[in-house]
Amino acid sequence: MKDISDFFRKLFDGSDWPPRWHCGKWTEFHGWLYIISDLLIWSAYFAIPVVIMKYLSKKHNPQFIKLYFLFAAFILACGATHFLDAVAFWLPLYRLNALVRLITGILSWATVFFIVRYLPLAASLRTQNELESEIEQRIQAEDKVRILNEELEEKVSAKTIELAGIFERITDGFLILDKNFVYTYANKKIGEMTGLPCPSLIGKNIWEVFPEAVGSPTFKAFHRAMSEQVYYHNIDYFQPLDLWYENHIYPSGDGLSVFVRDITEQKKAEIKIRESEKIYKTIASSIPGSVICLFDHDYRYLLIEGDMLEKLGYRKENLLDRKAVDVLPPGRFAEVKNDFERVFAGLSFTTETRMNGYDVVTRFVPLKDENGMVYSAMAVVIDVTELKSAQLHIQELNIGLENKVAERTEQLAIVNQELEAFTYSVSHDLRAPLRIIDGFADILTTDYAEKLDGEGKRTLGVITSNARRMGQLIDDLLNLSRLGRQEIATVPVNMSRLVRSVIAEQLQSFDKVLDIPVTDLLPASCDSSLIHQVWANLISNAIKYSARRENPEIQVGSYQTGTEIIYSVKDNGVGFDMKYSAKLFGVFQRLHKITEFEGTGVGLALVQRIVAKHGGRVWAASEVGKGSTFCFSLPIKNNIHH
Amino acid sequence: MEKREIEILLIEDNPDEAELTIRSLKKHNLANRLMHLDDGADALDLIFSTGPYAGEPLPFNPKLILLDLKLPKVDGLEILRKIKGDLRTKMIPVVILTSSREEKDVIESYELGVNGYIVKPVNFESFAKAVSDLGLFWLILNQAPPLLSRGAAE
């Protein structure tokens, strides 16, 4: 132990040995050769680690770093022994020298150990040539790969273009999101649906583009599909765009592919139908005694509402969403099958049936879309039991009324017959005595004239004139009563011609010169002989009442309104006071004294009856001393009718 | 007056009417061979030689029968029907002389084959003229049917 402690204590002590120069016979040359050689080895051995370090600092090879350090240390240690050998010519530090040699030895063996260990690896290390050829091969392979890649890319881009084309063409929206919900693709339809052009979406996070959708069912479905990597389907409404849409969400590796269908129209139609269903329901439930049903093409009850339903023996829950053929009694279905066919053919109609003791009217109405296709049918059932019984009651009343009318008519017919018999009597029996009075008065006047004085003759004259007047009255009355029983026979009448002939007749017995101009009168359909009578009465009146004028003037005219033709006779005669106009057309009503103007008071009554029988009116306007205008109208409908 | 001598047979129930008619005819000397009957049944007896006139010659051939419509027992239209419905008498000129201007009477008369229908005017003057005119026409101007001429010749 003392040797070892002395050794380390005297490690740097060279006093125990003479310098090498003095040990043996060293020639100068030999000595310096030795020294210089050692120093050369030492310097070279110290340079090598520096180069290695430099190499290591540039080249990073973790696999052999230990070996490099070990080798560097071993070289340094070797160098140190050579340095100490050279130094020993002057300073014999053999202890240090021995220690350094020990270290060198250890390092050398350690190096040997590691070299042996790494030998297989080092053997596998390729030579430069090998490396070069390998590199060559690699470059060639890389070229091939590159070409293949290019081809592949071309194919991919072609496919992509094709796919993009497909995606652009499809009517659904299509989008691809990466794992961060960032758009990597969106087709044109998406742009149309969102109003945002697709290029502006790419690279953006969908929830940043549509923050309103965060938390929505779609948001949840996307996240689930992404995290669970499974297919999801959902329907959602996006309020800012007023958009109803349907998603088919497919996981695609590190993202999602989503088909989006715009179902806004469909959904709104559905909502509309639901709303209209609501309306139908409200209507049905608010109309007492009714049922409203909606049917689809399979005659399935889509809706059924109304308080009559149970009264008719049905229950809503038994009918709703079921086909009529399955729920209606076979007999009833057979009844309505034809109705269903008709309503789905687009017809609206009403049927009447008796059900469960109720009389019901069913109105079938087809519901058509904007293209006129029947998409549903509505049947409105209304209880008309009360109406029906009321109708029956009315019918009974009517029958009673008809019977009464018939009874009355019969009574009237009897009265009429009596009246006829009476007028016949008047005609025959009253006229005869008058003629006899007149006849015998005449005999007196002619055969016994010389036996009568003046007063006697005047008295006879009074008898005669009154007899004649009474005869005229009877004739007029008979005319009037005959008119009541007479049917009018309307024919087209040339009124101008008729009036001209009337005027000619009336002027025959008129002694003054009178020209009554007849402008073209409107033709009419009427009873020619009766209207002849009307004109005769009016014109003879006009002549009669204007005859005393110096220049009697009579005008006839006609004009047309929407519904009537109006004829007028105007004179400049004595006229009458309009306050008596109401009496004008009454029987035996006269506005002038018999001594002033002859007449029975029947003429205008006759005019009034004839015109009324034609459906027309008569009226007059007058001013005392200035003249009168008498008018009558004939309805145009008569004329259309004929 | 014998039946065969009768030129005018007047059937009229009202004697005053008859008187006025006869007077009017007389004025023109047309009533010399006139017979007046005031009953329809009598008239038929005379015309068809029945009842009180049974055995009288037939055919009866006056130049004119003046017939009122309203008659007791058998009315004027019935008499007309009988006359015009019998081959032996249908050619006798019959003129209705009446106060009635009822259309149905006029129509029925013509349907039965009447030869004239005169409505007596109320005015006597006109009446007298009408009666005398018709007497003149039928007795003097009108050519009687052959049968009647033969009868008259007998």
Short mmCIF file of C-alpha atoms in Angstrom, two decimals, chain B residues 8-147:
data_model
loop_
_atom_site.label_atom_id
_atom_site.label_comp_id
_atom_site.label_asym_id
_atom_site.label_seq_id
_atom_site.Cartn_x
_atom_site.Cartn_y
_atom_site.Cartn_z
CA ILE B 8 -189.16 34.30 -93.72
CA LEU B 9 -189.38 32.37 -90.50
CA LEU B 10 -188.61 34.64 -87.55
CA ILE B 11 -187.84 32.79 -84.32
CA GLU B 12 -187.77 35.37 -81.53
CA ASP B 13 -189.20 35.09 -78.03
CA ASN B 14 -189.40 38.80 -77.26
CA PRO B 15 -192.57 40.18 -78.88
CA ASP B 16 -191.24 43.74 -78.81
CA GLU B 17 -188.08 42.73 -80.58
CA ALA B 18 -190.15 40.75 -83.02
CA GLU B 19 -192.40 43.74 -83.58
CA LEU B 20 -189.45 46.02 -84.31
CA THR B 21 -187.98 43.45 -86.69
CA ILE B 22 -191.24 42.91 -88.50
CA ARG B 23 -191.84 46.68 -88.69
CA SER B 24 -188.46 47.20 -90.25
CA LEU B 25 -189.10 44.50 -92.82
CA LYS B 26 -192.59 45.75 -93.51
CA LYS B 27 -191.27 49.18 -94.39
CA HIS B 28 -189.67 47.53 -97.36
CA ASN B 29 -192.52 45.25 -98.03
CA LEU B 30 -190.55 42.20 -97.02
CA ALA B 31 -192.79 40.86 -94.27
CA ASN B 32 -195.79 39.73 -96.27
CA ARG B 33 -194.90 36.06 -96.06
CA LEU B 34 -193.26 36.10 -92.65
CA MET B 35 -194.06 33.74 -89.87
CA HIS B 36 -193.05 34.56 -86.30
CA LEU B 37 -192.59 31.86 -83.68
CA ASP B 38 -191.64 32.68 -80.09
CA ASP B 39 -190.63 29.21 -78.94
CA GLY B 40 -187.74 26.99 -80.02
CA ALA B 41 -189.64 23.74 -79.68
CA ASP B 42 -192.49 25.09 -81.82
CA ALA B 43 -189.97 26.17 -84.40
CA LEU B 44 -188.47 22.68 -84.61
CA ASP B 45 -191.94 21.16 -84.92
CA LEU B 46 -192.68 23.46 -87.80
CA ILE B 47 -189.41 22.92 -89.56
CA PHE B 48 -189.44 19.17 -89.23
CA SER B 49 -193.24 18.73 -89.50
CA THR B 50 -193.62 17.22 -86.12
CA GLY B 51 -196.00 17.78 -83.24
CA PRO B 52 -198.83 20.12 -84.26
CA TYR B 53 -197.31 20.32 -87.73
CA ALA B 54 -197.24 16.62 -88.33
CA GLY B 55 -198.50 15.86 -91.78
CA GLU B 56 -197.37 19.18 -93.14
CA PRO B 57 -195.20 18.86 -96.26
CA LEU B 58 -191.50 18.45 -96.01
CA PRO B 59 -189.06 19.76 -97.08
CA PHE B 60 -189.69 23.14 -95.59
CA ASN B 61 -188.27 25.78 -97.84
CA PRO B 62 -188.36 29.34 -96.56
CA LYS B 63 -186.00 31.80 -98.15
CA LEU B 64 -184.62 32.74 -94.75
CA ILE B 65 -184.76 31.75 -91.13
CA LEU B 66 -183.99 34.59 -88.73
CA LEU B 67 -182.98 33.01 -85.48
CA ASP B 68 -182.49 34.50 -82.04
CA LEU B 69 -180.07 32.67 -79.82
CA LYS B 70 -181.76 32.97 -76.48
CA LEU B 71 -185.04 31.11 -76.69
CA PRO B 72 -187.24 29.23 -74.25
CA LYS B 73 -187.16 25.41 -74.27
CA VAL B 74 -184.76 24.93 -77.15
CA ASP B 75 -182.15 27.62 -77.72
CA GLY B 76 -181.06 29.08 -81.03
CA LEU B 77 -177.82 27.16 -81.36
CA GLU B 78 -179.66 23.88 -80.81
CA ILE B 79 -182.15 24.77 -83.54
CA LEU B 80 -179.28 25.70 -85.82
CA ARG B 81 -177.55 22.40 -85.11
CA LYS B 82 -180.70 20.46 -85.95
CA ILE B 83 -181.31 22.36 -89.19
CA LYS B 84 -177.72 22.13 -90.41
CA GLY B 85 -177.40 18.53 -89.23
CA ASP B 86 -180.29 17.27 -91.35
CA LEU B 87 -179.85 16.67 -95.06
CA ARG B 88 -183.44 17.83 -95.72
CA THR B 89 -182.93 21.19 -94.12
CA LYS B 90 -179.25 21.97 -94.18
CA MET B 91 -179.51 24.16 -97.27
CA ILE B 92 -182.00 26.59 -95.73
CA PRO B 93 -180.24 29.94 -95.19
CA VAL B 94 -180.15 30.66 -91.47
CA VAL B 95 -179.09 34.04 -90.13
CA ILE B 96 -178.58 34.59 -86.45
CA LEU B 97 -180.07 37.86 -85.31
CA THR B 98 -179.00 38.45 -81.75
CA SER B 99 -177.86 40.95 -79.16
CA SER B 100 -174.89 38.76 -78.22
CA ARG B 101 -171.51 39.52 -79.62
CA GLU B 102 -170.03 36.74 -77.50
CA GLU B 103 -167.21 35.24 -79.44
CA LYS B 104 -168.05 31.68 -78.49
CA ASP B 105 -171.56 32.14 -79.90
CA VAL B 106 -170.21 33.52 -83.14
CA ILE B 107 -167.66 30.73 -83.47
CA GLU B 108 -170.10 27.97 -82.63
CA SER B 109 -172.64 29.34 -85.05
CA TYR B 110 -170.18 29.37 -87.88
CA GLU B 111 -168.96 25.90 -86.96
CA LEU B 112 -172.54 24.69 -87.22
CA GLY B 113 -172.77 26.23 -90.68
CA VAL B 114 -174.69 29.43 -90.14
CA ASN B 115 -175.18 31.64 -93.20
CA GLY B 116 -174.94 34.92 -91.37
CA TYR B 117 -174.53 36.38 -87.91
CA ILE B 118 -175.95 39.80 -87.21
CA VAL B 119 -175.47 41.59 -83.91
CA LYS B 120 -178.43 43.85 -83.45
CA PRO B 121 -177.24 47.44 -83.12
CA VAL B 122 -178.53 49.21 -80.06
CA ASN B 123 -179.38 52.18 -82.15
CA PHE B 124 -182.76 51.54 -83.71
CA GLU B 125 -181.95 53.36 -86.89
CA SER B 126 -179.01 51.11 -87.54
CA PHE B 127 -181.03 48.11 -86.47
CA ALA B 128 -183.84 48.92 -88.87
CA LYS B 129 -181.35 49.38 -91.66
CA ALA B 130 -179.58 46.14 -90.87
CA VAL B 131 -182.80 44.14 -90.83
CA SER B 132 -184.14 45.61 -94.03
CA ASP B 133 -180.78 45.14 -95.75
CA LEU B 134 -180.63 41.53 -94.78
CA GLY B 135 -184.21 40.94 -95.85
CA LEU B 136 -183.52 42.51 -99.19
CA PHE B 137 -180.37 40.48 -99.65
CA TRP B 138 -181.77 37.08 -98.87
CA LEU B 139 -185.20 37.49 -100.41
CA ILE B 140 -184.34 39.39 -103.51
CA LEU B 141 -180.64 39.41 -104.32
CA ASN B 142 -179.61 35.97 -103.19
CA GLN B 143 -179.98 32.99 -105.50
CA ALA B 144 -181.63 30.31 -103.44
CA PRO B 145 -180.36 26.72 -103.64
CA PRO B 146 -182.03 24.49 -106.32
CA LEU B 147 -183.89 22.42 -103.80
#
